[in-house]
């Protein structure tokens, strides 16, 4: 059923038709982009599960450009987190990667038009970036430290931009940041000025950067979806007047 739902959302982006959905837009925009780049024209109705795609070019939306890419990276990310930063054990890292590679759920999820592989990619990316940033703790404010801290913020925005379940990885990174800052505050060799720089850097990369990226996703969302669709009624008359094809389009509406 979910493939029917998210496939329809991807079609809306291709047709630039406005809709309302409970999930943030990033994952669905990537689905629509995959379909657009692979030649899908957005005409399949996605009415009910099991409908045959017939001549419609659904392969790009289902697997070629997005899902195969992110799914293939999941095992590598899992291996990197385990091997490079957490366990430091090659057998443990290989075991974790192989368990993920041969997991029936992951294999199934990567074959359909779903948000979950994209979400897992950003979740694991955030964890990897976080632990890599922690490994640079002995050289704060270096290029690599800034890179991994900023990449953590980017992945947090990506996880939140796909599904609100991404809040859990935000919580994980937040707790790690609080622990890190508390440890720095108790370090008598670290001055308050340096501590303030650490705090400011984390506010910039882990709060402001994700917020800006998250809002940018919605800016793209509302820019692309400029035609009247099934989601009009959830929004104000002033908003509906900006949608092409709506009964209120270009109508002057008093405040």
PDB file of C-alpha atoms in Angstrom:
ATOM      1  CA  UNK A   1       0.000   0.000   0.000  1.00  0.00           C
ATOM      2  CA  UNK A   2       2.803   2.429   0.866  1.00  0.00           C
ATOM      3  CA  UNK A   3       4.296   2.138  -2.612  1.00  0.00           C
ATOM      4  CA  UNK A   4       0.945   3.253  -4.014  1.00  0.00           C
ATOM      5  CA  UNK A   5       0.915   6.237  -1.657  1.00  0.00           C
ATOM      6  CA  UNK A   6       4.483   7.437  -2.185  1.00  0.00           C
ATOM      7  CA  UNK A   7       4.406   6.665  -5.891  1.00  0.00           C
ATOM      8  CA  UNK A   8       1.441   8.998  -6.179  1.00  0.00           C
ATOM      9  CA  UNK A   9       3.320  11.663  -4.238  1.00  0.00           C
ATOM     10  CA  UNK A  10       6.229  11.341  -6.671  1.00  0.00           C
ATOM     11  CA  UNK A  11       3.804  11.774  -9.564  1.00  0.00           C
ATOM     12  CA  UNK A  12       2.457  14.943  -7.973  1.00  0.00           C
ATOM     13  CA  UNK A  13       5.950  16.456  -7.977  1.00  0.00           C
ATOM     14  CA  UNK A  14       6.482  15.538 -11.610  1.00  0.00           C
ATOM     15  CA  UNK A  15       3.115  17.082 -12.531  1.00  0.00           C
ATOM     16  CA  UNK A  16       3.714  20.018 -10.132  1.00  0.00           C
ATOM     17  CA  UNK A  17       0.351  19.316  -8.479  1.00  0.00           C
ATOM     18  CA  UNK A  18      -0.064  20.531  -4.904  1.00  0.00           C
ATOM     19  CA  UNK A  19      -0.935  17.940  -2.238  1.00  0.00           C
ATOM     20  CA  UNK A  20      -0.981  17.594   1.534  1.00  0.00           C
ATOM     21  CA  UNK A  21       0.803  14.791   3.379  1.00  0.00           C
ATOM     22  CA  UNK A  22       1.884  14.077   6.948  1.00  0.00           C
ATOM     23  CA  UNK A  23       5.539  13.487   6.046  1.00  0.00           C
ATOM     24  CA  UNK A  24       8.121  16.202   5.291  1.00  0.00           C
ATOM     25  CA  UNK A  25       8.919  16.628   1.581  1.00  0.00           C
ATOM     26  CA  UNK A  26      12.543  15.526   1.029  1.00  0.00           C
ATOM     27  CA  UNK A  27      12.000  11.797   0.506  1.00  0.00           C
ATOM     28  CA  UNK A  28       9.052  12.304  -1.813  1.00  0.00           C
ATOM     29  CA  UNK A  29      10.923  14.949  -3.791  1.00  0.00           C
ATOM     30  CA  UNK A  30      13.780  12.468  -4.288  1.00  0.00           C
ATOM     31  CA  UNK A  31      11.269   9.860  -5.468  1.00  0.00           C
ATOM     32  CA  UNK A  32       9.804  12.332  -7.934  1.00  0.00           C
ATOM     33  CA  UNK A  33      13.292  13.343  -9.071  1.00  0.00           C
ATOM     34  CA  UNK A  34      14.232   9.696  -9.646  1.00  0.00           C
ATOM     35  CA  UNK A  35      11.124   9.202 -11.769  1.00  0.00           C
ATOM     36  CA  UNK A  36      11.717  12.408 -13.714  1.00  0.00           C
ATOM     37  CA  UNK A  37      15.369  11.613 -14.478  1.00  0.00           C
ATOM     38  CA  UNK A  38      14.495   8.081 -15.582  1.00  0.00           C
ATOM     39  CA  UNK A  39      11.766   9.177 -18.013  1.00  0.00           C
ATOM     40  CA  UNK A  40       8.592   8.638 -15.980  1.00  0.00           C
ATOM     41  CA  UNK A  41       5.902  11.116 -17.056  1.00  0.00           C
ATOM     42  CA  UNK A  42       3.752  11.046 -13.910  1.00  0.00           C
ATOM     43  CA  UNK A  43       0.632   9.647 -15.596  1.00  0.00           C
ATOM     44  CA  UNK A  44       0.244   6.356 -13.687  1.00  0.00           C
ATOM     45  CA  UNK A  45      -2.738   6.776 -11.290  1.00  0.00           C
ATOM     46  CA  UNK A  46      -1.435   4.647  -8.363  1.00  0.00           C
ATOM     47  CA  UNK A  47      -5.021   3.864  -7.395  1.00  0.00           C
ATOM     48  CA  UNK A  48      -4.602   0.571  -5.521  1.00  0.00           C
ATOM     49  CA  UNK A  49      -1.871  -1.956  -4.691  1.00  0.00           C
ATOM     50  CA  UNK A  50      -1.291  -4.575  -7.364  1.00  0.00           C
ATOM     51  CA  UNK A  51      -2.157  -2.416 -10.385  1.00  0.00           C
ATOM     52  CA  UNK A  52       0.076  -3.246 -13.330  1.00  0.00           C
ATOM     53  CA  UNK A  53       2.434  -0.508 -14.448  1.00  0.00           C
ATOM     54  CA  UNK A  54       2.097  -1.678 -18.068  1.00  0.00           C
ATOM     55  CA  UNK A  55       4.058   0.723 -20.327  1.00  0.00           C
ATOM     56  CA  UNK A  56       4.812   3.251 -17.560  1.00  0.00           C
ATOM     57  CA  UNK A  57       8.498   3.678 -16.806  1.00  0.00           C
ATOM     58  CA  UNK A  58       8.414   3.053 -13.053  1.00  0.00           C
ATOM     59  CA  UNK A  59      11.866   1.433 -12.766  1.00  0.00           C
ATOM     60  CA  UNK A  60      13.652   4.686 -11.932  1.00  0.00           C
ATOM     61  CA  UNK A  61      11.254   5.486  -9.092  1.00  0.00           C
ATOM     62  CA  UNK A  62      11.482   1.974  -7.725  1.00  0.00           C
ATOM     63  CA  UNK A  63      15.147   1.336  -7.771  1.00  0.00           C
ATOM     64  CA  UNK A  64      17.714   2.532 -10.265  1.00  0.00           C
ATOM     65  CA  UNK A  65      18.742   6.008  -9.142  1.00  0.00           C
ATOM     66  CA  UNK A  66      17.764   6.403  -5.504  1.00  0.00           C
ATOM     67  CA  UNK A  67      17.013   3.148  -3.706  1.00  0.00           C
ATOM     68  CA  UNK A  68      19.815   0.994  -5.048  1.00  0.00           C
ATOM     69  CA  UNK A  69      22.252   3.795  -4.340  1.00  0.00           C
ATOM     70  CA  UNK A  70      21.278   4.445  -0.727  1.00  0.00           C
ATOM     71  CA  UNK A  71      20.656   0.767   0.072  1.00  0.00           C
ATOM     72  CA  UNK A  72      24.078  -0.223  -1.186  1.00  0.00           C
ATOM     73  CA  UNK A  73      25.623   2.457   1.026  1.00  0.00           C
ATOM     74  CA  UNK A  74      23.863   1.248   4.196  1.00  0.00           C
ATOM     75  CA  UNK A  75      26.137  -1.750   4.655  1.00  0.00           C
ATOM     76  CA  UNK A  76      29.214   0.395   4.039  1.00  0.00           C
ATOM     77  CA  UNK A  77      28.046   2.987   6.572  1.00  0.00           C
ATOM     78  CA  UNK A  78      27.313   0.248   9.097  1.00  0.00           C
ATOM     79  CA  UNK A  79      30.777  -1.239   8.550  1.00  0.00           C
ATOM     80  CA  UNK A  80      32.425   2.172   8.876  1.00  0.00           C
ATOM     81  CA  UNK A  81      30.643   3.024  12.129  1.00  0.00           C
ATOM     82  CA  UNK A  82      31.508  -0.346  13.673  1.00  0.00           C
ATOM     83  CA  UNK A  83      35.038  -0.755  12.344  1.00  0.00           C
ATOM     84  CA  UNK A  84      36.420   2.767  12.335  1.00  0.00           C
ATOM     85  CA  UNK A  85      34.907   4.219  15.466  1.00  0.00           C
ATOM     86  CA  UNK A  86      32.918   1.968  17.814  1.00  0.00           C
ATOM     87  CA  UNK A  87      34.118  -1.615  18.151  1.00  0.00           C
ATOM     88  CA  UNK A  88      37.493  -1.247  16.395  1.00  0.00           C
ATOM     89  CA  UNK A  89      36.987  -4.905  15.512  1.00  0.00           C
ATOM     90  CA  UNK A  90      37.094  -6.163  11.925  1.00  0.00           C
ATOM     91  CA  UNK A  91      35.079  -9.354  12.672  1.00  0.00           C
ATOM     92  CA  UNK A  92      32.385  -7.339  14.475  1.00  0.00           C
ATOM     93  CA  UNK A  93      32.192  -4.803  11.656  1.00  0.00           C
ATOM     94  CA  UNK A  94      31.986  -7.532   9.002  1.00  0.00           C
ATOM     95  CA  UNK A  95      29.289  -9.352  10.975  1.00  0.00           C
ATOM     96  CA  UNK A  96      27.201  -6.168  11.305  1.00  0.00           C
ATOM     97  CA  UNK A  97      27.576  -5.376   7.597  1.00  0.00           C
ATOM     98  CA  UNK A  98      26.695  -8.917   6.467  1.00  0.00           C
ATOM     99  CA  UNK A  99      23.666  -9.042   8.768  1.00  0.00           C
ATOM    100  CA  UNK A 100      22.424  -5.844   7.112  1.00  0.00           C
ATOM    101  CA  UNK A 101      23.240  -7.067   3.587  1.00  0.00           C
ATOM    102  CA  UNK A 102      21.274 -10.296   4.015  1.00  0.00           C
ATOM    103  CA  UNK A 103      18.443  -8.868   6.092  1.00  0.00           C
ATOM    104  CA  UNK A 104      15.169  -9.731   4.357  1.00  0.00           C
ATOM    105  CA  UNK A 105      13.512  -6.516   5.505  1.00  0.00           C
ATOM    106  CA  UNK A 106      16.239  -4.283   4.063  1.00  0.00           C
ATOM    107  CA  UNK A 107      16.274  -6.238   0.800  1.00  0.00           C
ATOM    108  CA  UNK A 108      12.503  -5.880   0.476  1.00  0.00           C
ATOM    109  CA  UNK A 109      12.438  -2.192   1.398  1.00  0.00           C
ATOM    110  CA  UNK A 110      15.083  -1.404  -1.229  1.00  0.00           C
ATOM    111  CA  UNK A 111      12.933  -2.827  -4.030  1.00  0.00           C
ATOM    112  CA  UNK A 112       9.881  -0.606  -3.712  1.00  0.00           C
ATOM    113  CA  UNK A 113       8.923   3.064  -3.822  1.00  0.00           C
ATOM    114  CA  UNK A 114       9.304   3.750  -0.099  1.00  0.00           C
ATOM    115  CA  UNK A 115      10.854   6.382   2.153  1.00  0.00           C
ATOM    116  CA  UNK A 116      12.545   3.933   4.518  1.00  0.00           C
ATOM    117  CA  UNK A 117      15.824   3.308   2.604  1.00  0.00           C
ATOM    118  CA  UNK A 118      16.345   7.054   2.210  1.00  0.00           C
ATOM    119  CA  UNK A 119      15.555   7.585   5.899  1.00  0.00           C
ATOM    120  CA  UNK A 120      17.978   4.851   6.993  1.00  0.00           C
ATOM    121  CA  UNK A 121      20.698   6.370   4.826  1.00  0.00           C
ATOM    122  CA  UNK A 122      20.439   9.727   6.598  1.00  0.00           C
ATOM    123  CA  UNK A 123      20.086   8.100  10.024  1.00  0.00           C
ATOM    124  CA  UNK A 124      23.245   6.052   9.604  1.00  0.00           C
ATOM    125  CA  UNK A 125      24.996   8.992   7.967  1.00  0.00           C
ATOM    126  CA  UNK A 126      24.227  11.126  11.025  1.00  0.00           C
ATOM    127  CA  UNK A 127      25.572   8.462  13.396  1.00  0.00           C
ATOM    128  CA  UNK A 128      28.741   8.017  11.330  1.00  0.00           C
ATOM    129  CA  UNK A 129      29.317  11.783  11.137  1.00  0.00           C
ATOM    130  CA  UNK A 130      28.765  12.097  14.881  1.00  0.00           C
ATOM    131  CA  UNK A 131      31.267   9.399  15.844  1.00  0.00           C
ATOM    132  CA  UNK A 132      33.799  10.716  13.305  1.00  0.00           C
ATOM    133  CA  UNK A 133      33.451  14.178  14.832  1.00  0.00           C
ATOM    134  CA  UNK A 134      33.979  12.651  18.288  1.00  0.00           C
ATOM    135  CA  UNK A 135      37.197  11.068  17.028  1.00  0.00           C
ATOM    136  CA  UNK A 136      38.448  14.564  16.148  1.00  0.00           C
ATOM    137  CA  UNK A 137      37.967  15.798  19.713  1.00  0.00           C
ATOM    138  CA  UNK A 138      41.723  16.041  20.215  1.00  0.00           C
ATOM    139  CA  UNK A 139      41.977  18.572  17.372  1.00  0.00           C
ATOM    140  CA  UNK A 140      38.933  20.840  17.718  1.00  0.00           C
ATOM    141  CA  UNK A 141      38.238  23.518  15.097  1.00  0.00           C
ATOM    142  CA  UNK A 142      40.401  21.710  12.549  1.00  0.00           C
ATOM    143  CA  UNK A 143      39.139  21.281   8.970  1.00  0.00           C
ATOM    144  CA  UNK A 144      38.167  17.651   9.563  1.00  0.00           C
ATOM    145  CA  UNK A 145      36.391  18.549  12.824  1.00  0.00           C
ATOM    146  CA  UNK A 146      34.326  21.246  11.092  1.00  0.00           C
ATOM    147  CA  UNK A 147      33.611  18.924   8.161  1.00  0.00           C
ATOM    148  CA  UNK A 148      32.194  16.097  10.281  1.00  0.00           C
ATOM    149  CA  UNK A 149      30.291  18.464  12.567  1.00  0.00           C
ATOM    150  CA  UNK A 150      28.693  20.189   9.570  1.00  0.00           C
ATOM    151  CA  UNK A 151      27.963  16.866   7.868  1.00  0.00           C
ATOM    152  CA  UNK A 152      26.213  15.722  11.039  1.00  0.00           C
ATOM    153  CA  UNK A 153      23.922  18.742  10.765  1.00  0.00           C
ATOM    154  CA  UNK A 154      23.266  18.029   7.076  1.00  0.00           C
ATOM    155  CA  UNK A 155      22.329  14.426   7.844  1.00  0.00           C
ATOM    156  CA  UNK A 156      20.079  15.527  10.700  1.00  0.00           C
ATOM    157  CA  UNK A 157      18.219  17.799   8.279  1.00  0.00           C
ATOM    158  CA  UNK A 158      17.996  14.931   5.789  1.00  0.00           C
ATOM    159  CA  UNK A 159      16.593  12.507   8.368  1.00  0.00           C
ATOM    160  CA  UNK A 160      14.030  15.037   9.577  1.00  0.00           C
ATOM    161  CA  UNK A 161      13.225  15.996   5.993  1.00  0.00           C
ATOM    162  CA  UNK A 162      12.240  12.428   5.094  1.00  0.00           C
ATOM    163  CA  UNK A 163      10.221  11.389   8.158  1.00  0.00           C
ATOM    164  CA  UNK A 164       9.605  12.797  11.620  1.00  0.00           C
ATOM    165  CA  UNK A 165      11.052   9.527  12.979  1.00  0.00           C
ATOM    166  CA  UNK A 166      14.335  11.300  12.296  1.00  0.00           C
ATOM    167  CA  UNK A 167      13.746  13.059  15.635  1.00  0.00           C
ATOM    168  CA  UNK A 168      15.247   9.992  17.314  1.00  0.00           C
ATOM    169  CA  UNK A 169      18.644  10.542  15.720  1.00  0.00           C
ATOM    170  CA  UNK A 170      18.333  14.248  16.575  1.00  0.00           C
ATOM    171  CA  UNK A 171      17.835  13.151  20.186  1.00  0.00           C
ATOM    172  CA  UNK A 172      20.870  10.841  19.983  1.00  0.00           C
ATOM    173  CA  UNK A 173      23.121  13.586  18.589  1.00  0.00           C
ATOM    174  CA  UNK A 174      21.678  16.049  21.106  1.00  0.00           C
ATOM    175  CA  UNK A 175      22.494  13.808  24.069  1.00  0.00           C
ATOM    176  CA  UNK A 176      25.980  13.213  22.700  1.00  0.00           C
ATOM    177  CA  UNK A 177      26.471  16.972  22.320  1.00  0.00           C
ATOM    178  CA  UNK A 178      25.265  17.674  25.860  1.00  0.00           C
ATOM    179  CA  UNK A 179      27.660  15.046  27.226  1.00  0.00           C
ATOM    180  CA  UNK A 180      30.511  16.495  25.172  1.00  0.00           C
ATOM    181  CA  UNK A 181      29.854  20.074  26.302  1.00  0.00           C
ATOM    182  CA  UNK A 182      29.447  19.001  29.947  1.00  0.00           C
ATOM    183  CA  UNK A 183      32.799  17.225  29.740  1.00  0.00           C
ATOM    184  CA  UNK A 184      34.406  20.358  28.287  1.00  0.00           C
ATOM    185  CA  UNK A 185      32.841  22.563  30.972  1.00  0.00           C
ATOM    186  CA  UNK A 186      34.378  20.390  33.669  1.00  0.00           C
ATOM    187  CA  UNK A 187      37.805  20.468  32.038  1.00  0.00           C
ATOM    188  CA  UNK A 188      39.763  23.107  33.944  1.00  0.00           C
ATOM    189  CA  UNK A 189      42.303  23.384  31.125  1.00  0.00           C
ATOM    190  CA  UNK A 190      39.579  24.706  28.807  1.00  0.00           C
ATOM    191  CA  UNK A 191      38.839  28.409  29.268  1.00  0.00           C
ATOM    192  CA  UNK A 192      35.322  29.815  29.167  1.00  0.00           C
ATOM    193  CA  UNK A 193      36.171  31.576  25.908  1.00  0.00           C
ATOM    194  CA  UNK A 194      37.126  28.267  24.258  1.00  0.00           C
ATOM    195  CA  UNK A 195      34.041  26.616  25.743  1.00  0.00           C
ATOM    196  CA  UNK A 196      31.936  29.425  24.275  1.00  0.00           C
ATOM    197  CA  UNK A 197      33.464  28.741  20.861  1.00  0.00           C
ATOM    198  CA  UNK A 198      32.588  25.064  21.183  1.00  0.00           C
ATOM    199  CA  UNK A 199      29.024  25.932  22.149  1.00  0.00           C
ATOM    200  CA  UNK A 200      28.681  28.411  19.282  1.00  0.00           C
ATOM    201  CA  UNK A 201      30.058  25.907  16.775  1.00  0.00           C
ATOM    202  CA  UNK A 202      27.499  23.300  17.804  1.00  0.00           C
ATOM    203  CA  UNK A 203      24.644  25.788  17.724  1.00  0.00           C
ATOM    204  CA  UNK A 204      25.723  26.806  14.225  1.00  0.00           C
ATOM    205  CA  UNK A 205      26.226  23.304  12.782  1.00  0.00           C
ATOM    206  CA  UNK A 206      23.707  21.211  14.729  1.00  0.00           C
ATOM    207  CA  UNK A 207      20.815  23.671  15.132  1.00  0.00           C
ATOM    208  CA  UNK A 208      20.959  26.545  12.659  1.00  0.00           C
ATOM    209  CA  UNK A 209      22.311  24.582   9.679  1.00  0.00           C
ATOM    210  CA  UNK A 210      19.677  21.789   9.927  1.00  0.00           C
ATOM    211  CA  UNK A 211      16.914  24.371  10.397  1.00  0.00           C
ATOM    212  CA  UNK A 212      17.992  26.339   7.323  1.00  0.00           C
ATOM    213  CA  UNK A 213      18.215  23.165   5.211  1.00  0.00           C
ATOM    214  CA  UNK A 214      14.864  21.938   6.527  1.00  0.00           C
ATOM    215  CA  UNK A 215      13.168  25.219   5.613  1.00  0.00           C
ATOM    216  CA  UNK A 216      14.882  25.169   2.216  1.00  0.00           C
ATOM    217  CA  UNK A 217      13.251  21.794   1.504  1.00  0.00           C
ATOM    218  CA  UNK A 218       9.835  23.339   2.056  1.00  0.00           C
ATOM    219  CA  UNK A 219      10.776  26.335  -0.064  1.00  0.00           C
ATOM    220  CA  UNK A 220      11.539  23.974  -2.951  1.00  0.00           C
ATOM    221  CA  UNK A 221       8.373  22.004  -2.165  1.00  0.00           C
ATOM    222  CA  UNK A 222       6.102  25.047  -2.446  1.00  0.00           C
ATOM    223  CA  UNK A 223       7.962  26.381  -5.488  1.00  0.00           C
ATOM    224  CA  UNK A 224       7.613  23.156  -7.452  1.00  0.00           C
ATOM    225  CA  UNK A 225       3.985  22.438  -6.502  1.00  0.00           C
ATOM    226  CA  UNK A 226       2.346  25.487  -8.075  1.00  0.00           C
ATOM    227  CA  UNK A 227      -0.789  23.835  -9.515  1.00  0.00           C
ATOM    228  CA  UNK A 228      -4.089  23.162  -7.778  1.00  0.00           C
ATOM    229  CA  UNK A 229      -4.462  19.664  -6.369  1.00  0.00           C
ATOM    230  CA  UNK A 230      -6.088  17.532  -3.655  1.00  0.00           C
ATOM    231  CA  UNK A 231      -4.331  19.349  -0.799  1.00  0.00           C
ATOM    232  CA  UNK A 232      -5.743  22.834  -1.425  1.00  0.00           C
ATOM    233  CA  UNK A 233      -8.482  22.675   1.178  1.00  0.00           C
ATOM    234  CA  UNK A 234      -6.060  22.338   4.078  1.00  0.00           C
ATOM    235  CA  UNK A 235      -4.671  25.812   3.441  1.00  0.00           C
ATOM    236  CA  UNK A 236      -5.920  29.386   3.555  1.00  0.00           C
ATOM    237  CA  UNK A 237      -7.757  31.151   0.757  1.00  0.00           C
ATOM    238  CA  UNK A 238      -4.781  33.469   0.275  1.00  0.00           C
ATOM    239  CA  UNK A 239      -2.531  30.455  -0.311  1.00  0.00           C
ATOM    240  CA  UNK A 240      -5.030  28.817  -2.674  1.00  0.00           C
ATOM    241  CA  UNK A 241      -5.139  32.002  -4.763  1.00  0.00           C
ATOM    242  CA  UNK A 242      -1.484  31.351  -5.712  1.00  0.00           C
ATOM    243  CA  UNK A 243      -2.158  27.881  -7.152  1.00  0.00           C
ATOM    244  CA  UNK A 244      -2.713  27.648 -10.913  1.00  0.00           C
ATOM    245  CA  UNK A 245      -6.089  26.093 -11.682  1.00  0.00           C
ATOM    246  CA  UNK A 246      -7.652  26.863  -8.309  1.00  0.00           C
ATOM    247  CA  UNK A 247     -11.013  28.664  -8.285  1.00  0.00           C
ATOM    248  CA  UNK A 248      -9.387  31.431  -6.251  1.00  0.00           C
ATOM    249  CA  UNK A 249      -6.322  31.779  -8.465  1.00  0.00           C
ATOM    250  CA  UNK A 250      -5.291  35.447  -8.809  1.00  0.00           C
ATOM    251  CA  UNK A 251      -8.456  36.565  -6.997  1.00  0.00           C
ATOM    252  CA  UNK A 252      -8.015  39.611  -4.753  1.00  0.00           C
ATOM    253  CA  UNK A 253      -8.734  38.469  -1.195  1.00  0.00           C
ATOM    254  CA  UNK A 254      -9.174  41.057   1.610  1.00  0.00           C
ATOM    255  CA  UNK A 255      -7.059  40.502   4.693  1.00  0.00           C
TER     256      UNK A 255
END
